[in-house]
Coordinates of C-alpha atoms in Angstrom, one line a residue:
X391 CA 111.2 108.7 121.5
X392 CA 114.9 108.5 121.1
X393 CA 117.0 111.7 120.9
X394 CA 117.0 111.8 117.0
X395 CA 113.3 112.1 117.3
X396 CA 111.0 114.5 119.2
X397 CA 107.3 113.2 119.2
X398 CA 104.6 115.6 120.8
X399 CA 100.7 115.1 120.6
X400 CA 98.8 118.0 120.4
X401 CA 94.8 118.1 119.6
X402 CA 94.8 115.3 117.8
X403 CA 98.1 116.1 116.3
X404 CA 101.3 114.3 116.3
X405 CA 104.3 116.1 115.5
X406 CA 107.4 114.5 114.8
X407 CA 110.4 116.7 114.6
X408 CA 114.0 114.9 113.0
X409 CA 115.8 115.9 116.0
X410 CA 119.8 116.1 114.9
X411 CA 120.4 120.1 113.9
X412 CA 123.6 119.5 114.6
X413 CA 124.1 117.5 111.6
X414 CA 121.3 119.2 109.6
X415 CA 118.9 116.9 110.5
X416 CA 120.9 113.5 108.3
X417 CA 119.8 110.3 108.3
X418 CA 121.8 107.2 110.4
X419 CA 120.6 103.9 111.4
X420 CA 119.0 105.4 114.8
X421 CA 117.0 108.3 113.4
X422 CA 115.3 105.9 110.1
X423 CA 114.5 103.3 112.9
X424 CA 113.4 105.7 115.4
X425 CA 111.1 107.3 112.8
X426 CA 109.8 104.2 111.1
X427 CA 108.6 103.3 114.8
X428 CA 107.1 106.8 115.5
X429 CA 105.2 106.7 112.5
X430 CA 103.8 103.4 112.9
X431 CA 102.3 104.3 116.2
X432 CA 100.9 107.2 115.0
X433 CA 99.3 105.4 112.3
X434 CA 97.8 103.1 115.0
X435 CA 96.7 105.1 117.5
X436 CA 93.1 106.0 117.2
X437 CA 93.7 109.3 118.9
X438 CA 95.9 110.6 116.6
X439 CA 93.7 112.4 113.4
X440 CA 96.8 113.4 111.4
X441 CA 100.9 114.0 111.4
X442 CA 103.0 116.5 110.9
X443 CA 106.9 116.1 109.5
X444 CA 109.3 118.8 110.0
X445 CA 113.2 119.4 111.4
X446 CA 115.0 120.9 114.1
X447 CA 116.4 124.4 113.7
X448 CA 116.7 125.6 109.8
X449 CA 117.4 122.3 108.3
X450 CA 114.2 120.0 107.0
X451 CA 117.2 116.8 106.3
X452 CA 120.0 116.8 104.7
X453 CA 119.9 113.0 103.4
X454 CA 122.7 110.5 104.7
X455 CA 124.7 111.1 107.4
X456 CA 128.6 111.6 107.0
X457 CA 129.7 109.1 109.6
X458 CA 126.5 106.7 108.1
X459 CA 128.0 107.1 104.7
X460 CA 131.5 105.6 105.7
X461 CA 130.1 102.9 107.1
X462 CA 128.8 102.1 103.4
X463 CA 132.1 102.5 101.8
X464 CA 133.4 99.4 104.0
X465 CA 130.3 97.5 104.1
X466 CA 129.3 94.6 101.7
X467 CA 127.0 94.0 99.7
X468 CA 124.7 92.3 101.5
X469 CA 125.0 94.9 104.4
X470 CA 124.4 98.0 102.1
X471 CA 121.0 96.0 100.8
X472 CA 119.8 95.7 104.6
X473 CA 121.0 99.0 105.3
X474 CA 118.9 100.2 102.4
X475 CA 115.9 98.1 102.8
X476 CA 115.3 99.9 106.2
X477 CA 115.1 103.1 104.4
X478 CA 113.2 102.1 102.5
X479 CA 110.5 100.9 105.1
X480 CA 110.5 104.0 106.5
X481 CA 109.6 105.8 103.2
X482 CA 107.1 103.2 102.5
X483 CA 105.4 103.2 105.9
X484 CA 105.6 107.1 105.8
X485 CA 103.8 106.7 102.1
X486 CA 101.2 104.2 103.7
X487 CA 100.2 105.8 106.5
X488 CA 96.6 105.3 107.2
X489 CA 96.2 108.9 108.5
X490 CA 96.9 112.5 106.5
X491 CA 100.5 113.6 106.5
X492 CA 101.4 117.4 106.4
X493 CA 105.5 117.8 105.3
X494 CA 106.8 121.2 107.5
X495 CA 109.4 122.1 105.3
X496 CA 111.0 124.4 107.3
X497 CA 114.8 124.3 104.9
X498 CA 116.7 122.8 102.8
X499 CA 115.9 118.7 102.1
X500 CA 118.5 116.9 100.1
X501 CA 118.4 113.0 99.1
X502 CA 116.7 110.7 101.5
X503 CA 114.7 114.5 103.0
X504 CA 113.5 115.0 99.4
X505 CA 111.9 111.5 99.6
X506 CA 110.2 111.9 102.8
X507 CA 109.1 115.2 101.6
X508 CA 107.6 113.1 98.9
X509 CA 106.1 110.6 101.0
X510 CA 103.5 113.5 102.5
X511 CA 100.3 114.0 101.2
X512 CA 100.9 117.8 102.2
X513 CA 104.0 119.7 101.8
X514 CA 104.7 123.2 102.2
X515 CA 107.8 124.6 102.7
X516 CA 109.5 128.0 103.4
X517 CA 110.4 129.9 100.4
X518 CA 114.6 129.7 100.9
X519 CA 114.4 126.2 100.9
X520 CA 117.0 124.5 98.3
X521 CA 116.5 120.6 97.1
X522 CA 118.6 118.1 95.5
X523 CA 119.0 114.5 94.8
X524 CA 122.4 115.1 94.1
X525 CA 123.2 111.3 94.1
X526 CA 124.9 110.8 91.1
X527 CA 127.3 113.1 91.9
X528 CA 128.9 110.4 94.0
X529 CA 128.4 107.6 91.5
X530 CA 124.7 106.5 93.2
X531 CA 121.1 106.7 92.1
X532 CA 118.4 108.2 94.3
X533 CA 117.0 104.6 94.4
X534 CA 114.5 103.7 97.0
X535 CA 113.1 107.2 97.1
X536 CA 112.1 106.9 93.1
X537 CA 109.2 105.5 93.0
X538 CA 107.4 108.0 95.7
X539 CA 109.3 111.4 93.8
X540 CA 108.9 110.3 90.8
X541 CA 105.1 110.1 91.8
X542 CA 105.0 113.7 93.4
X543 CA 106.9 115.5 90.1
X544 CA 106.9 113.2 87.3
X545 CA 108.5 111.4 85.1
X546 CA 109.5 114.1 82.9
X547 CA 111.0 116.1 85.7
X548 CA 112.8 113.3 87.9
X549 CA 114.8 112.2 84.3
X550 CA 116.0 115.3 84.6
X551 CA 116.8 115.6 88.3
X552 CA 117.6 112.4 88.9
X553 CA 120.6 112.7 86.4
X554 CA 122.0 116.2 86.7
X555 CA 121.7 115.9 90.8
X556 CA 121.1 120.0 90.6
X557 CA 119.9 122.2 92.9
X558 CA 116.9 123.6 92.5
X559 CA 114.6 126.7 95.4
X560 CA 111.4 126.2 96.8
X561 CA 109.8 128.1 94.0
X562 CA 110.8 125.6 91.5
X563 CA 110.1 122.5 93.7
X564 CA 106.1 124.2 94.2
X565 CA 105.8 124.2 90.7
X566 CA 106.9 121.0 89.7
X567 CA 104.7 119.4 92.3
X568 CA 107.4 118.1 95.4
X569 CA 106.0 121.3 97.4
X570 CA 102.0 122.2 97.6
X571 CA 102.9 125.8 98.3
X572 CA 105.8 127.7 99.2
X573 CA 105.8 130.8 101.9
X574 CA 107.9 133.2 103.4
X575 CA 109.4 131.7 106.8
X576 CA 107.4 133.7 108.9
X577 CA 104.3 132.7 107.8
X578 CA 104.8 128.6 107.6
X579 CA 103.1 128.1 110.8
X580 CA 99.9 129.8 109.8
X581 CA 100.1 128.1 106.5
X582 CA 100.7 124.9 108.3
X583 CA 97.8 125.5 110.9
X584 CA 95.5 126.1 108.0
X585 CA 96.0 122.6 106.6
X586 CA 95.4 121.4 109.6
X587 CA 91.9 123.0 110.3
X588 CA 90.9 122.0 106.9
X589 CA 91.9 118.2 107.4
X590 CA 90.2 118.8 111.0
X591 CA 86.4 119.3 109.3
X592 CA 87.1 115.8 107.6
X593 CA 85.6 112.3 108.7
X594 CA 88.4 110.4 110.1
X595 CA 87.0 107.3 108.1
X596 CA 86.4 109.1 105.1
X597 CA 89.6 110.6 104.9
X598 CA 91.7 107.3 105.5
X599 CA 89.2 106.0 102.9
X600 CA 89.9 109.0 100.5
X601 CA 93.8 108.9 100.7
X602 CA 94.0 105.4 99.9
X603 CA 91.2 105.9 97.1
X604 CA 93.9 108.2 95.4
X605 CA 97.0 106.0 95.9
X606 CA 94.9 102.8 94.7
X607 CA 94.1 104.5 91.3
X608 CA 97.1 106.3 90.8
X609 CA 99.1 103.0 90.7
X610 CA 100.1 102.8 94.4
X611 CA 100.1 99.7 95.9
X612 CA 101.9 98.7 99.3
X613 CA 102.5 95.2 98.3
X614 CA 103.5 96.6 95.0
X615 CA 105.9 99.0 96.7
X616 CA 107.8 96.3 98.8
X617 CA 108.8 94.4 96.0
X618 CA 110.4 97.6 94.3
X619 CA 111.8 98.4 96.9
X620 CA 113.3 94.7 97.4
X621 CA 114.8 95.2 94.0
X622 CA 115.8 98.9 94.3
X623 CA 117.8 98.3 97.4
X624 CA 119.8 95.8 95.7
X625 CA 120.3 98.0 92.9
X626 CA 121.7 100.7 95.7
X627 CA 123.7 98.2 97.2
X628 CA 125.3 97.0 94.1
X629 CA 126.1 100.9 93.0
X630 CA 127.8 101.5 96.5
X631 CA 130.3 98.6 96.0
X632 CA 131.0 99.3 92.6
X633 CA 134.5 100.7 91.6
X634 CA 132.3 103.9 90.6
X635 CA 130.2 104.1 93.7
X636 CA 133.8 103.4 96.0
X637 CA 135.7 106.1 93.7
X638 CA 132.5 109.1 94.3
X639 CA 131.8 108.0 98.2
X640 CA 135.9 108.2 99.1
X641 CA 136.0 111.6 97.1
X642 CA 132.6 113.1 98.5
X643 CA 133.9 111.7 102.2
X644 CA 137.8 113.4 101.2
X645 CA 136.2 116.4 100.1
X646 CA 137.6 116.5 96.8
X647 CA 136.2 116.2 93.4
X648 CA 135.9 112.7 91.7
X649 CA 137.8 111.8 88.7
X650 CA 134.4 112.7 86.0
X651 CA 134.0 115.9 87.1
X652 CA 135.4 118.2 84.0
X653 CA 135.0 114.8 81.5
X654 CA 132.2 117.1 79.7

């Protein structure tokens, strides 16, 4: 794997660890390629019974990277759509995957993290965790992650989310449904370990057969999937070149607030 990814097999494990503390764990171009291609041969290899997501040091992902978002603010629109359409691959691959996910989350996941954190089929996370798809707050939508948060909280709960861009602790995002559990830091490894011995007393078979039993009548559909994300990256795409989208990125980027904040 490539720096911004650690990848270790272990009893049928594979653990891939977002590998950028430095940066609390954010998303560029290298680490969403990096990660789509980990997952992918995870999902292939026969040897590999199940995976588990987490981050380096105290950070699950903090979304975009800086230096990644000012390459949007320049980019056109066509750019900011391919740019977006390999996020969105990785969330849908990630979704897809034809073996159990576990989510380790061991901090705080904002933006494109909350998504991936969505993606698992387990998550579990430590209990000073915060979350946000604080998007709007810089004139964007959270827009190719939607569809899969949307489908671990609900409708009800993204509307609200998804337009006040708040922060919200562990505690809440257990019982709204992005977490499974939350536990006290010291004890995520045993909680972790215990999902894992209970996916380990499953037929491999079954189990792929089970997962995709749930997504198929719960609406999930790959093919489905690709086409919203086709029309969600252009929607992303259009946002970021828009006189809004421009205004929030350059303010977020200068460190100043953008000209909305206080219109209430």
């Amino acid at each position: 794997m490539t720096d911004s990814i650690l990848s270790e097999r272990r009893d049928g494990i594979c653990w891939l660890t977002l590998n950028r503390p430095q940066v609390h764990n954010a998303f560029d171009d290298g680490l969403i390629a990096a990660l789509t291609v980990a997952l992918e041969q995870a999902g292939a290899d026969p040897a590999v019974r199940a995976v588990v997501l987490t981050g380096k040091g105290n950070c699950f992902s903090a979304g975009a990277d800086l230096n990644w978002m000012r390459g949007m603010v320049d980019a056109s629109e066509a750019d900011n759509r391919a740019d977006s359409l390999r996020l969105a691959r990785l969330m849908r691959t990630l979704q897809y995957l034809p073996k159990p996910t576990v989510a380790r989350v061991n901090g705080a996941a904002y933006g494109g993290g909350v998504g991936l954190v969505a993606c698992c089929d387990i998550a579990i996370g430590v209990d000073g965790s915060k979350f946000a798809l604080s998007e709007v707050k810089l004139g964007l939508v959270p827009a190719v992650i939607s569809p899969y948060v949307v489908a671990a909280i609900g409708l009800r709960q993204a509307r609200r989310l998804f337009i006040t861009g708040e922060v919200f602790d562990a505690a809440t995002a257990a019982r709204i449904g992005l977490l499974h559990t939350s536990v006290p830091a010291g004890e995520l490894d045993e909680a972790i370990a215990r999902q894992l011995h209970l996916l380990g007393k499953a037929g491999p078979n079954a189990q792929h057969e089970a997962k995709q039993l749930a997504l198929r009548t719960g609406g999930a559909d790959a093919a489905r999937a690709e086409r919203i994300d086709e029309e969600n990256a252009a929607l992303i795409a259009r946002l970021r070149v828009s006189e809004e989208g421009q205004h929030g990125l350059a303010a977020f980027l200068d460190k100043r607030a953008p000209a909305w904040v206080g219109g209430l």
